[in-house]
Tab-separated table of C-alpha atoms in Angstrom:
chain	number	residue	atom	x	y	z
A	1	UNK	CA	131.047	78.154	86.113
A	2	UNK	CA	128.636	80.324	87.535
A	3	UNK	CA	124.606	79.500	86.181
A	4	UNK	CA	122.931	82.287	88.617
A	5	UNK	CA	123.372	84.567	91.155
A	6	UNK	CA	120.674	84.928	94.017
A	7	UNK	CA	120.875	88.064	95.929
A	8	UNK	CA	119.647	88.642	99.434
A	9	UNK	CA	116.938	91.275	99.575
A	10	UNK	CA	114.823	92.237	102.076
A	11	UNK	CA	111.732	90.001	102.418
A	12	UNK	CA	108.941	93.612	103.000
A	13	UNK	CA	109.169	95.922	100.099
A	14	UNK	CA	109.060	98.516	102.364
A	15	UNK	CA	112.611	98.439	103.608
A	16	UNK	CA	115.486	100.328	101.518
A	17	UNK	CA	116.491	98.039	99.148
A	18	UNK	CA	120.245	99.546	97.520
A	19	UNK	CA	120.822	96.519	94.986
A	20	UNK	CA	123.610	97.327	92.836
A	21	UNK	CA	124.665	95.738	89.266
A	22	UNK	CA	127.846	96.888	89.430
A	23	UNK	CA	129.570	92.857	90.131
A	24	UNK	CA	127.502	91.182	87.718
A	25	UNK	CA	126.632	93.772	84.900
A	26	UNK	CA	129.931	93.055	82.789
A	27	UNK	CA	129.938	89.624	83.055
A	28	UNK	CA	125.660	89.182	82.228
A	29	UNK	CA	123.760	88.891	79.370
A	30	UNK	CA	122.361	92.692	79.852
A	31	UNK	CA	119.096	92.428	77.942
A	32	UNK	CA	118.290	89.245	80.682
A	33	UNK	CA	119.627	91.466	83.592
A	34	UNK	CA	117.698	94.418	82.939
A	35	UNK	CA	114.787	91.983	82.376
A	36	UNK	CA	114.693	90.304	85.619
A	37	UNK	CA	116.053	93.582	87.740
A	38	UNK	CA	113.174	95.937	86.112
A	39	UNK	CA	110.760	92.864	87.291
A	40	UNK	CA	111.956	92.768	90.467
A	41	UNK	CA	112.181	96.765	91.493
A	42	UNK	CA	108.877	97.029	89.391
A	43	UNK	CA	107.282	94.496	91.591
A	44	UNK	CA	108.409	96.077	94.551
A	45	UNK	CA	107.062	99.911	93.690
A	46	UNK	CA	103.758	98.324	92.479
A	47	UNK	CA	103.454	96.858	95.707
A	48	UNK	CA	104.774	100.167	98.023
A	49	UNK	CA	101.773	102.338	95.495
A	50	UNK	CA	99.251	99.415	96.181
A	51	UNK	CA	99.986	99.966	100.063
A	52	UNK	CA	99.686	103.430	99.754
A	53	UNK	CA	96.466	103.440	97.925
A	54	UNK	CA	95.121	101.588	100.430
A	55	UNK	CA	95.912	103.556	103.376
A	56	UNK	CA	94.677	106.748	100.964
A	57	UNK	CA	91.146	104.730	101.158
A	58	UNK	CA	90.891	104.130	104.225
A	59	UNK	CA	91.612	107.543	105.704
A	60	UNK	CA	88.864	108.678	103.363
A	61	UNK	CA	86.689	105.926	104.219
A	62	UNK	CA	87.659	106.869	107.708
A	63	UNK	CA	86.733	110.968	107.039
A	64	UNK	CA	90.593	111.701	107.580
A	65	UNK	CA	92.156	114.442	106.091
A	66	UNK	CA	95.181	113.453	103.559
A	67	UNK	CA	98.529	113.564	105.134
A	68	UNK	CA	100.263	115.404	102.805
A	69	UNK	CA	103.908	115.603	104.232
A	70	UNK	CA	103.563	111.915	104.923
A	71	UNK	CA	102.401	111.506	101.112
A	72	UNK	CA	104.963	113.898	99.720
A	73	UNK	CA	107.526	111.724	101.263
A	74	UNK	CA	106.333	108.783	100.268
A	75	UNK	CA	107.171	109.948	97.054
A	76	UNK	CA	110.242	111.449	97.457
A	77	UNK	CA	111.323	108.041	98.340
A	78	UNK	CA	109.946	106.515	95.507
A	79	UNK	CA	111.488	108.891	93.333
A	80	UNK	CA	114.647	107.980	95.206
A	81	UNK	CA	113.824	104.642	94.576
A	82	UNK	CA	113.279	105.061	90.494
A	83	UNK	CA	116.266	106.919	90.520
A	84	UNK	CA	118.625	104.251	91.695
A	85	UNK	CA	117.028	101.997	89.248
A	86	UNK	CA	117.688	103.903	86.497
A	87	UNK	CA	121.401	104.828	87.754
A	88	UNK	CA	122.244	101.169	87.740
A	89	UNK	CA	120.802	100.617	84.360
A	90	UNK	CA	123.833	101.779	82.227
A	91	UNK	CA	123.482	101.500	78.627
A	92	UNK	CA	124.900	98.722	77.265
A	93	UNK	CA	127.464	100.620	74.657
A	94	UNK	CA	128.929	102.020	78.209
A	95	UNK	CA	129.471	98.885	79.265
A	96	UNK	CA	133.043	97.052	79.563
A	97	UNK	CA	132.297	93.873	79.161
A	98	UNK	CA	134.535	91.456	81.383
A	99	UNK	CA	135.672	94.546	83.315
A	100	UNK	CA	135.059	94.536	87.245
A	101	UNK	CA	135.950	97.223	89.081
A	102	UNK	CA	135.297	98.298	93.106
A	103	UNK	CA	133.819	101.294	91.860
A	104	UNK	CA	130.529	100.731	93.282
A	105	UNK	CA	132.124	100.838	96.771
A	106	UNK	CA	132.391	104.702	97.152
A	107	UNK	CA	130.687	107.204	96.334
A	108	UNK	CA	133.626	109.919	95.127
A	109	UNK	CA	135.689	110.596	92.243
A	110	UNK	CA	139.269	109.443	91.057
A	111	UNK	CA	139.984	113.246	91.403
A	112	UNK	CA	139.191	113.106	95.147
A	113	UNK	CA	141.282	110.060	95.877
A	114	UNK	CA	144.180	111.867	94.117
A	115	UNK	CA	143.760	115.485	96.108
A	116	UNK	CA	143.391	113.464	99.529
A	117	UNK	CA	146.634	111.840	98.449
A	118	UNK	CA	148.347	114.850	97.767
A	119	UNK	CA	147.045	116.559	100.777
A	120	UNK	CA	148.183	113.147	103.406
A	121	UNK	CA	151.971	113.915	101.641
């Protein structure tokens, strides 16, 4: 029987982090998953805004202008990062309970697999 599951993650929240639910959402206790996963990525934008803040203040500090293509990607990529979050959070009357599939390791549809099929015969 399986108590927890302790995932690997990068130590810096400012490398890519791509944690997926897909192997452990339909066999969890969602409202607990979503608890501790909105925690986690939570923690780890409030610390990537904290960093960013900081290097806003002291470019001011420093009379530096704002780097705004630096800036707008930094948000971009926390946008990317939100966005993930939310894709992985699938409502829980979507969910099939029990039911583990591989479909988190590719990123196409069943309709795809079929036309590359016909097209290899």
């Amino acid at each position: 029987r399986i108590t927890m599951v302790t995932s690997f993650r990068p130590r810096s929240p400012n490398l890519p982090d791509d944690t997926v639910l897909t192997t452990v959402r339909p066999i969890s206790n969602l409202s607990e998953l979503y608890s501790q996963y909105s925690e986690y990525r939570l923690e780890i934008l409030e610390e990537r805004v904290r960093t960013q803040l900081r290097v806003l203040r002291e470019n001011k500090r420093g009379g530096k202008k704002v780097n705004v293509k630096a800036l707008k990607e930094f948000i971009r990529a926390q946008t990317d990062f939100l966005a993930h979050m939310e894709h992985e959070m699938v409502d829980e009357e979507l969910v099939t309970m029990g039911n583990i599939d591989d479909s988190h390791l590719h990123h196409f549809s069943q309709d795809d697999v079929v036309g590359k099929r016909k097209r290899a015969a």
